[in-house]
PDB file of C-alpha atoms in Angstrom:
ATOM      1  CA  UNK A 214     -87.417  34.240 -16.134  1.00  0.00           C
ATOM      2  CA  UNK A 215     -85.437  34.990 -19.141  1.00  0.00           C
ATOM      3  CA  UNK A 216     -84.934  32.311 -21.687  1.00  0.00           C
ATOM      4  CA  UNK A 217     -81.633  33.186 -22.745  1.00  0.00           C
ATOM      5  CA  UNK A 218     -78.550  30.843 -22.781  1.00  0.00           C
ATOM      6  CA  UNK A 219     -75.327  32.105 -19.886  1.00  0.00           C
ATOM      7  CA  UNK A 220     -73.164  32.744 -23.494  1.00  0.00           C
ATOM      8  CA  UNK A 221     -70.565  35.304 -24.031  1.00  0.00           C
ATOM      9  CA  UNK A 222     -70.140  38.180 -26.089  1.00  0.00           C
ATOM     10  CA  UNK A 223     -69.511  35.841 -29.140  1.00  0.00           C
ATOM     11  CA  UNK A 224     -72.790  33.571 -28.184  1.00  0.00           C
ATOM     12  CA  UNK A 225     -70.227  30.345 -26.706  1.00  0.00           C
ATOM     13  CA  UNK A 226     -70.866  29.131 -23.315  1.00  0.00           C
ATOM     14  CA  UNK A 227     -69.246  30.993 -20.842  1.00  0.00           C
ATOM     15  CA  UNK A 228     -69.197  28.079 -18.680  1.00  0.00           C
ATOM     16  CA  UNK A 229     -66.168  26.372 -16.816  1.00  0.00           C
ATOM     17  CA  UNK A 230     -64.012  24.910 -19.851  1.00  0.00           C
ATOM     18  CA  UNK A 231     -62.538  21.297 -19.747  1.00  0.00           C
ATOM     19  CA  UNK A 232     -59.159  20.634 -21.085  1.00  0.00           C
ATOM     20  CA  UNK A 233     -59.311  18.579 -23.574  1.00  0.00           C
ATOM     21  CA  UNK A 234     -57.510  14.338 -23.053  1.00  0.00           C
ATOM     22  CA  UNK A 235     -54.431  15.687 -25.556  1.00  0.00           C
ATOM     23  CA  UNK A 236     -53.900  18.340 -23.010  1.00  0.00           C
ATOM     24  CA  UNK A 237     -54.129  16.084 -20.083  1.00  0.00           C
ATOM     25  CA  UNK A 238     -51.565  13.287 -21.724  1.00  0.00           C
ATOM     26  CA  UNK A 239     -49.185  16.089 -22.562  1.00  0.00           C
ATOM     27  CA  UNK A 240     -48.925  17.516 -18.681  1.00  0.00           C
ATOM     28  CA  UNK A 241     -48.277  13.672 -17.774  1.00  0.00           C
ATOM     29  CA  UNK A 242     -45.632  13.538 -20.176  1.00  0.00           C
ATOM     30  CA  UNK A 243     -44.663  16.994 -19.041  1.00  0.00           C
ATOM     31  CA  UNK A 244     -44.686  15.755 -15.312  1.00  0.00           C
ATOM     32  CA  UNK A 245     -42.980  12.194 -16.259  1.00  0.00           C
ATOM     33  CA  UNK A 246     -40.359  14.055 -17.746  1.00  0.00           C
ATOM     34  CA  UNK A 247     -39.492  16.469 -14.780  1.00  0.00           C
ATOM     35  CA  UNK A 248     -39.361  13.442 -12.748  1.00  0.00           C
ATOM     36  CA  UNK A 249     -36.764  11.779 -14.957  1.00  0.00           C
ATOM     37  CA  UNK A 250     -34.854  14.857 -14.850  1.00  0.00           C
ATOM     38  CA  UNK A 251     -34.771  14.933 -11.234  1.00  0.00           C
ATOM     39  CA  UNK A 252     -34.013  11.225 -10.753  1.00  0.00           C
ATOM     40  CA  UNK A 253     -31.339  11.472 -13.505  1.00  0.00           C
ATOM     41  CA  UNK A 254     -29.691  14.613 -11.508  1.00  0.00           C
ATOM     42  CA  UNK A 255     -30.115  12.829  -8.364  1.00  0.00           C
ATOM     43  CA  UNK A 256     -28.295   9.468  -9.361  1.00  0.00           C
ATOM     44  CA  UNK A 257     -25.401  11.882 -11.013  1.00  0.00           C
ATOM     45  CA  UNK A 258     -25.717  13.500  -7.439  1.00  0.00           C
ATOM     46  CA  UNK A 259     -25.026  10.151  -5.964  1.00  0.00           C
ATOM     47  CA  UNK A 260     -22.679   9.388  -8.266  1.00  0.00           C
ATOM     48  CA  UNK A 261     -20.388  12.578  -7.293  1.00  0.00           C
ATOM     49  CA  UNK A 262     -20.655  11.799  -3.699  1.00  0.00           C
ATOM     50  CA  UNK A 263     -19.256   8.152  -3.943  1.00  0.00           C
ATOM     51  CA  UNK A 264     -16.210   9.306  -6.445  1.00  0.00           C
ATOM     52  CA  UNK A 265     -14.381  10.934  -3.468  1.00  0.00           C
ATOM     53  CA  UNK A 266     -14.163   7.595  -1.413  1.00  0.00           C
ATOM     54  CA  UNK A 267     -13.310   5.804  -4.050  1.00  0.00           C
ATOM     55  CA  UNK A 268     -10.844   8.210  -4.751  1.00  0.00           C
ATOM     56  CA  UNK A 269      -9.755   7.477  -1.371  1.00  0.00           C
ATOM     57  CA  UNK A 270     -10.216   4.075  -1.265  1.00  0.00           C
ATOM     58  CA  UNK A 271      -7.356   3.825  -4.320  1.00  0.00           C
ATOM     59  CA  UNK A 272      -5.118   6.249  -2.480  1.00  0.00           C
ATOM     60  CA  UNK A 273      -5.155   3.419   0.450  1.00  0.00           C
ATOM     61  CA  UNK A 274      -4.413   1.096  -1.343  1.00  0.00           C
ATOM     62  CA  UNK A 275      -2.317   2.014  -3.904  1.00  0.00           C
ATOM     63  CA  UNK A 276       1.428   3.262  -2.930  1.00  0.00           C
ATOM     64  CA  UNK A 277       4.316   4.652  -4.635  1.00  0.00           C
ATOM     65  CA  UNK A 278       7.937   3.366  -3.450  1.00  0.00           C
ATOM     66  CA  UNK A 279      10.689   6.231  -3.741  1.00  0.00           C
ATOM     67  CA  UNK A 280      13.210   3.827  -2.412  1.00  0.00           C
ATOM     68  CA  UNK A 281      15.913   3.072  -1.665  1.00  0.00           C
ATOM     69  CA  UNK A 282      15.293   3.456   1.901  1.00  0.00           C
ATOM     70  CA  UNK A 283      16.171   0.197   3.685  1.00  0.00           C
ATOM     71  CA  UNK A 284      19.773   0.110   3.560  1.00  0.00           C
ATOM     72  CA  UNK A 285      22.471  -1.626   6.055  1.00  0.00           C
ATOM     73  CA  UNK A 286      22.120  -2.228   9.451  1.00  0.00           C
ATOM     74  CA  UNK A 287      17.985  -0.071   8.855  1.00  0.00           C
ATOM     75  CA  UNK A 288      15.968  -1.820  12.152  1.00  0.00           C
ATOM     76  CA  UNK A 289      12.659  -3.164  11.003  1.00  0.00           C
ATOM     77  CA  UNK A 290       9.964  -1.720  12.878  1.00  0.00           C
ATOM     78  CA  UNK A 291       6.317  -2.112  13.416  1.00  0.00           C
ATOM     79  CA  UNK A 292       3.461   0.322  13.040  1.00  0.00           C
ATOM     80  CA  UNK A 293       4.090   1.655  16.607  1.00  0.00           C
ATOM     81  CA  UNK A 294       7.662   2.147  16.265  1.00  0.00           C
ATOM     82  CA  UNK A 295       8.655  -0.600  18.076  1.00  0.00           C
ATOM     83  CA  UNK A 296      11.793  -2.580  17.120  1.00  0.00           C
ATOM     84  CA  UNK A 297      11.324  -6.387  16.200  1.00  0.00           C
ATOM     85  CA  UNK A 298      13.061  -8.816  18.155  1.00  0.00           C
ATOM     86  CA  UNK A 299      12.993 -12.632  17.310  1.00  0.00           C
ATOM     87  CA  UNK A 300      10.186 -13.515  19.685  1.00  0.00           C
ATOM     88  CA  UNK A 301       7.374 -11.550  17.852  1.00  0.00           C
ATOM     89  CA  UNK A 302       5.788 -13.663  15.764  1.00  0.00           C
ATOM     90  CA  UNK A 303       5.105 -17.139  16.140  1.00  0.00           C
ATOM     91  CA  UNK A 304       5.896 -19.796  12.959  1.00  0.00           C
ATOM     92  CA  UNK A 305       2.833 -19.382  10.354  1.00  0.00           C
ATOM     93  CA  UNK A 306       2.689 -15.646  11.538  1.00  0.00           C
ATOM     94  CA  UNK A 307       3.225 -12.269   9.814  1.00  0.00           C
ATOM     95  CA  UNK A 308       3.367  -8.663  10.453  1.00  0.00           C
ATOM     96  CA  UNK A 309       3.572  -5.722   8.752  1.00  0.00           C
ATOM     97  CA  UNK A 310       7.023  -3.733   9.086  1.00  0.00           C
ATOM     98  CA  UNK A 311       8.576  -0.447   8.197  1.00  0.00           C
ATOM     99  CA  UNK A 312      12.298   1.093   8.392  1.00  0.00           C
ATOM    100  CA  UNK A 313      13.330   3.054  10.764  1.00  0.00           C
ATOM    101  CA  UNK A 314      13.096   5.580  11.154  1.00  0.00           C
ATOM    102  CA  UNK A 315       9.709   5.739   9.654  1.00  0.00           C
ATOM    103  CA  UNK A 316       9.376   7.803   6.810  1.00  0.00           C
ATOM    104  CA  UNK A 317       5.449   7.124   6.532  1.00  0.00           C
ATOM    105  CA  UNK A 318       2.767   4.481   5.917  1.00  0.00           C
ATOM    106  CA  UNK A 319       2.839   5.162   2.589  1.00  0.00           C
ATOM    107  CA  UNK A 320       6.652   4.645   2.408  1.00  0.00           C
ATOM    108  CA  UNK A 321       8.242   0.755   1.768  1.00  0.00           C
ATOM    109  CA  UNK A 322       5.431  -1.201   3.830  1.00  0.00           C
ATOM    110  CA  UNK A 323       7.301  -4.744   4.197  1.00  0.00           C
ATOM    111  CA  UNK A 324       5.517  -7.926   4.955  1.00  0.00           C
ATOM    112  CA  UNK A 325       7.730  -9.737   7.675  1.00  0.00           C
ATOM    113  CA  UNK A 326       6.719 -13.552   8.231  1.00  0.00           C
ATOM    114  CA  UNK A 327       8.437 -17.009   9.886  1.00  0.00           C
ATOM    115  CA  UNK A 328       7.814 -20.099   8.938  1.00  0.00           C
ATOM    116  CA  UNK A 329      10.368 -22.845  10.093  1.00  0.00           C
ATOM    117  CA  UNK A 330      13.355 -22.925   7.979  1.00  0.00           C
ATOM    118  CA  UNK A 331      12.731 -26.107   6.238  1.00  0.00           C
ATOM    119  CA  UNK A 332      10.015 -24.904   4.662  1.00  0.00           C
ATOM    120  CA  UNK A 333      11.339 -22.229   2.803  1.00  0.00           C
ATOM    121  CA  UNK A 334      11.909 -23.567  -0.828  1.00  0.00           C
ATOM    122  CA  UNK A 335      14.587 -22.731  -3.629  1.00  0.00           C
ATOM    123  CA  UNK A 336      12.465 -19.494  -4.535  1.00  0.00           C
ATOM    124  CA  UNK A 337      13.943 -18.072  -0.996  1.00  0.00           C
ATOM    125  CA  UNK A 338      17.090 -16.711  -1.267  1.00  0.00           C
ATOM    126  CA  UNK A 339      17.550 -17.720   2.703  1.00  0.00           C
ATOM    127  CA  UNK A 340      20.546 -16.064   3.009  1.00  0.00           C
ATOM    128  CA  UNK A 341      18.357 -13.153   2.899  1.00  0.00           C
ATOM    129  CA  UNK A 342      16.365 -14.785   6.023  1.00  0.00           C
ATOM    130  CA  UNK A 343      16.860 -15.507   9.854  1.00  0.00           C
ATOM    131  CA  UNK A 344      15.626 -17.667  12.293  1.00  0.00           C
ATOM    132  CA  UNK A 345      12.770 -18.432  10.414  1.00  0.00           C
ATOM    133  CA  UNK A 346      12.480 -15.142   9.197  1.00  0.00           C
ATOM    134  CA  UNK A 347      11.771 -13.325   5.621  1.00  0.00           C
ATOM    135  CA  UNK A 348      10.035  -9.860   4.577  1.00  0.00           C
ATOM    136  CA  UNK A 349       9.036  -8.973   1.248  1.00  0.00           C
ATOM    137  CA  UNK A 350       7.776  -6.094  -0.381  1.00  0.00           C
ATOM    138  CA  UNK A 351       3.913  -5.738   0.825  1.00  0.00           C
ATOM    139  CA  UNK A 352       3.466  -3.775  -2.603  1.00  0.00           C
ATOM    140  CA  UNK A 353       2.088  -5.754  -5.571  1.00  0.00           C
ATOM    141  CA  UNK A 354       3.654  -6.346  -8.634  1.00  0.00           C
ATOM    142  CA  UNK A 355       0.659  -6.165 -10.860  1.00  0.00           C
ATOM    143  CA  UNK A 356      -1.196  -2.800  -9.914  1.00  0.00           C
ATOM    144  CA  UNK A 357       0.852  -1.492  -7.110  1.00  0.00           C
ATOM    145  CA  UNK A 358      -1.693  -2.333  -4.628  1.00  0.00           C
ATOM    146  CA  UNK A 359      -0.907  -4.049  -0.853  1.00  0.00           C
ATOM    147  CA  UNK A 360      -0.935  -7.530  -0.363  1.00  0.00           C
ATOM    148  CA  UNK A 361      -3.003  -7.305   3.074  1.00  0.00           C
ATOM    149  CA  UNK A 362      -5.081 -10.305   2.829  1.00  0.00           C
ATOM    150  CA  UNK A 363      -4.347 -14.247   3.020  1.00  0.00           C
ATOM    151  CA  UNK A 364      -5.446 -17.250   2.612  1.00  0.00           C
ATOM    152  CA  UNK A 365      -3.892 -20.177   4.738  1.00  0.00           C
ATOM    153  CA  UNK A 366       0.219 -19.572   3.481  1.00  0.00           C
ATOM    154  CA  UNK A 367      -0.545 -17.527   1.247  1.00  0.00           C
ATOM    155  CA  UNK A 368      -0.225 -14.121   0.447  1.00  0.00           C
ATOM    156  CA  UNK A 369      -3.378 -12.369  -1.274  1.00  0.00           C
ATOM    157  CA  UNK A 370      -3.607  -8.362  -2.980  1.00  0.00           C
ATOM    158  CA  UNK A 371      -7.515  -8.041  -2.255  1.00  0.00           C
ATOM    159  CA  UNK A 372      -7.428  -5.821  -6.025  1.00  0.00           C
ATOM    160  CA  UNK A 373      -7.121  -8.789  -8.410  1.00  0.00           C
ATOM    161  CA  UNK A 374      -6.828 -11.558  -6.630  1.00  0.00           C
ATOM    162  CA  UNK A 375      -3.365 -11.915  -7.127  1.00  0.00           C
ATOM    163  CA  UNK A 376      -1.398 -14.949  -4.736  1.00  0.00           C
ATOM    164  CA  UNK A 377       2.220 -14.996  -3.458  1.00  0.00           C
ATOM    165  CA  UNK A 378       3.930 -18.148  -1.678  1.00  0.00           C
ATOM    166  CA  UNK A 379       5.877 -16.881   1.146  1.00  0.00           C
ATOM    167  CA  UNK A 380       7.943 -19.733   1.678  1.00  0.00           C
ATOM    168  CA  UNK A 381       9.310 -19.874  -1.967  1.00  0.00           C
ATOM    169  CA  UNK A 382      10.469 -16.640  -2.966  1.00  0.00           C
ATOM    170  CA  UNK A 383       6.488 -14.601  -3.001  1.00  0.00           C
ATOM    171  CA  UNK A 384       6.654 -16.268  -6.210  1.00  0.00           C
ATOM    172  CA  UNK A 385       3.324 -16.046  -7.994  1.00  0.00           C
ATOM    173  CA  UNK A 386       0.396 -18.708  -7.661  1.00  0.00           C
ATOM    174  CA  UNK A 387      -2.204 -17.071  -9.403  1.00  0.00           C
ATOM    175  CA  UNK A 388      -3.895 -13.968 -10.758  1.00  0.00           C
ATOM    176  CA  UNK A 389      -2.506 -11.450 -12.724  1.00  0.00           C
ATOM    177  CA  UNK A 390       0.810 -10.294 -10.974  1.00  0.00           C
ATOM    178  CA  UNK A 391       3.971 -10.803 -13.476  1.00  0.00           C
ATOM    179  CA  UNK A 392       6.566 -12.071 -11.133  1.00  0.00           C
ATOM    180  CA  UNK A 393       7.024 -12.371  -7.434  1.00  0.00           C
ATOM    181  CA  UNK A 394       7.522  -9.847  -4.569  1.00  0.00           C
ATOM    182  CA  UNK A 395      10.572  -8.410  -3.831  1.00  0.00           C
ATOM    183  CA  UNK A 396      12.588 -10.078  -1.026  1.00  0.00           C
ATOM    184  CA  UNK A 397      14.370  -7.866   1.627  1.00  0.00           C
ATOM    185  CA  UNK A 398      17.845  -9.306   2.971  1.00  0.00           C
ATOM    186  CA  UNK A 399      17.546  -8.815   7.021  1.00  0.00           C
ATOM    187  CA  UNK A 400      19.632 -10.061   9.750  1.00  0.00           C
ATOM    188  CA  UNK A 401      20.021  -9.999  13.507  1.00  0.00           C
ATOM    189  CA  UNK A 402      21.744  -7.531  15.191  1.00  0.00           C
ATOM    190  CA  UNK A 403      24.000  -7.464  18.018  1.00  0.00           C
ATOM    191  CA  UNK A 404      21.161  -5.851  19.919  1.00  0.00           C
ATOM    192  CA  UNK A 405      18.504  -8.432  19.556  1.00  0.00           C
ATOM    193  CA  UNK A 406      16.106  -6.922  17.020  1.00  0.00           C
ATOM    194  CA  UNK A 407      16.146  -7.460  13.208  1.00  0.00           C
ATOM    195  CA  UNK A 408      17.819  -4.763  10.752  1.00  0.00           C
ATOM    196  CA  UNK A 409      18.016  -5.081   6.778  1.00  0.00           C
ATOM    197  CA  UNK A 410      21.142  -5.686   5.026  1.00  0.00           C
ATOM    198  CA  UNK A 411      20.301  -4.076   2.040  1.00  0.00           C
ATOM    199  CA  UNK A 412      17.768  -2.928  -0.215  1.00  0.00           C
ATOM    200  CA  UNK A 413      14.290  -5.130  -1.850  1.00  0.00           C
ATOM    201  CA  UNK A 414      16.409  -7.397  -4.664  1.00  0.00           C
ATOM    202  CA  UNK A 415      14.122  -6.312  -6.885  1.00  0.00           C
ATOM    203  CA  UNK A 416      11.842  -3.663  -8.441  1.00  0.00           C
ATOM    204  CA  UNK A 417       9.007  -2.462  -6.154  1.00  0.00           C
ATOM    205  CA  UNK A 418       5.880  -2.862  -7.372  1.00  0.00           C
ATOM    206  CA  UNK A 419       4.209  -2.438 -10.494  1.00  0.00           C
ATOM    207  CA  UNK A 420       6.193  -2.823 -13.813  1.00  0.00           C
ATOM    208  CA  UNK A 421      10.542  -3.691 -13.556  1.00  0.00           C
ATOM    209  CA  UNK A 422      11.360  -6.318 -14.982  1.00  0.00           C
TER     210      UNK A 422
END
């Protein structure tokens, strides 16, 4: 049996080698790394995939009036098309209106409600109302979002909280809005359903004065 050592040609061990602890720490890091890499790409992954529905979401919400398009004698219609006649709504109710014809969602939403006429206070121009009846602008006058929510009588713009009184004037109750909704003058008509008499009385949405 030989006596000599399993070496190689320079007389070291030619045995398996084990990496040294510096080597091991710096594949961890090496490995730690990578994974931070990935998890950073992967959030900025998920990032990019919500951006387009909140993209969207703003586009829902936000509108752009290219008025005037209520003018005199205009019938107020609902999302279906349908022509408003006195009995739709019930007092403390409100709907959701458009001209006709309708130029497009996007286009002058109008919130129409009825409260009983002694409610309506001096912010209500009620010769701009009938039989209980008043619409105002649906867009709001802070960020050009629409008012779609409520709480009790009032009107709420889910963006920033802003609050309109519909039975004086949409003036503002709180949050950030600068001054009230626009009213729209509306009538009856000889045929039984409302029409506007006019125009909003005021700037539509954000900014005017």
């Amino acid at each position: 049996m030989s006596d000599e050592c399993p070496c190689d040609h320079d007389g070291e061990a030619s045995g398996p080698v084990r990496p040294s602890l510096f080597d091991d720490d710096r594949a961890e890091l090496q490995r730690r790394d990578i994974a931070k890499l990935l998890a950073t790409a992967g959030g900025l992954t998920g990032l990019a995939s919500l951006a387009a529905p909140l993209a969207g979401l703003q586009q829902v919400f936000q509108r752009t009036y290219t008025g005037p398009i209520y003018g005199e004698s205009i019938p107020l219609v609902d999302g279906e098309g349908n022509r408003i006649t006195p009995d739709r709504l019930e007092e403390g109710e409100q709907l959701t209106v458009f001209p006709e014809p309708r130029p497009g969602i996007g286009d002058a939403p109008t919130l129409l409600v009825r409260f009983p006429e002694t409610e309506y206070g001096g912010g209500t121009e009620l010769a701009y109302t009938v039989d209980g009846y008043a619409a105002y602008s649906k867009i709001c006058t802070h960020a050009g979002c629409t008012v779609s929510d409520r709480e009790g009588e009032t009107l709420v713009c889910p963006c920033h909280y802003g609050k309109f009184d519909p039975t004086n004037g949409a003036a503002v109750t709180g949050g950030p809005p600068p001054r009230p909704l626009p009213q729209l003058p509306i009538t009856l008509a000889s045929e039984g359903h409302l029409i506007a008499t006019g125009d909003f009385d005021g700037h539509v949405g954000a900014g005017g004065e």
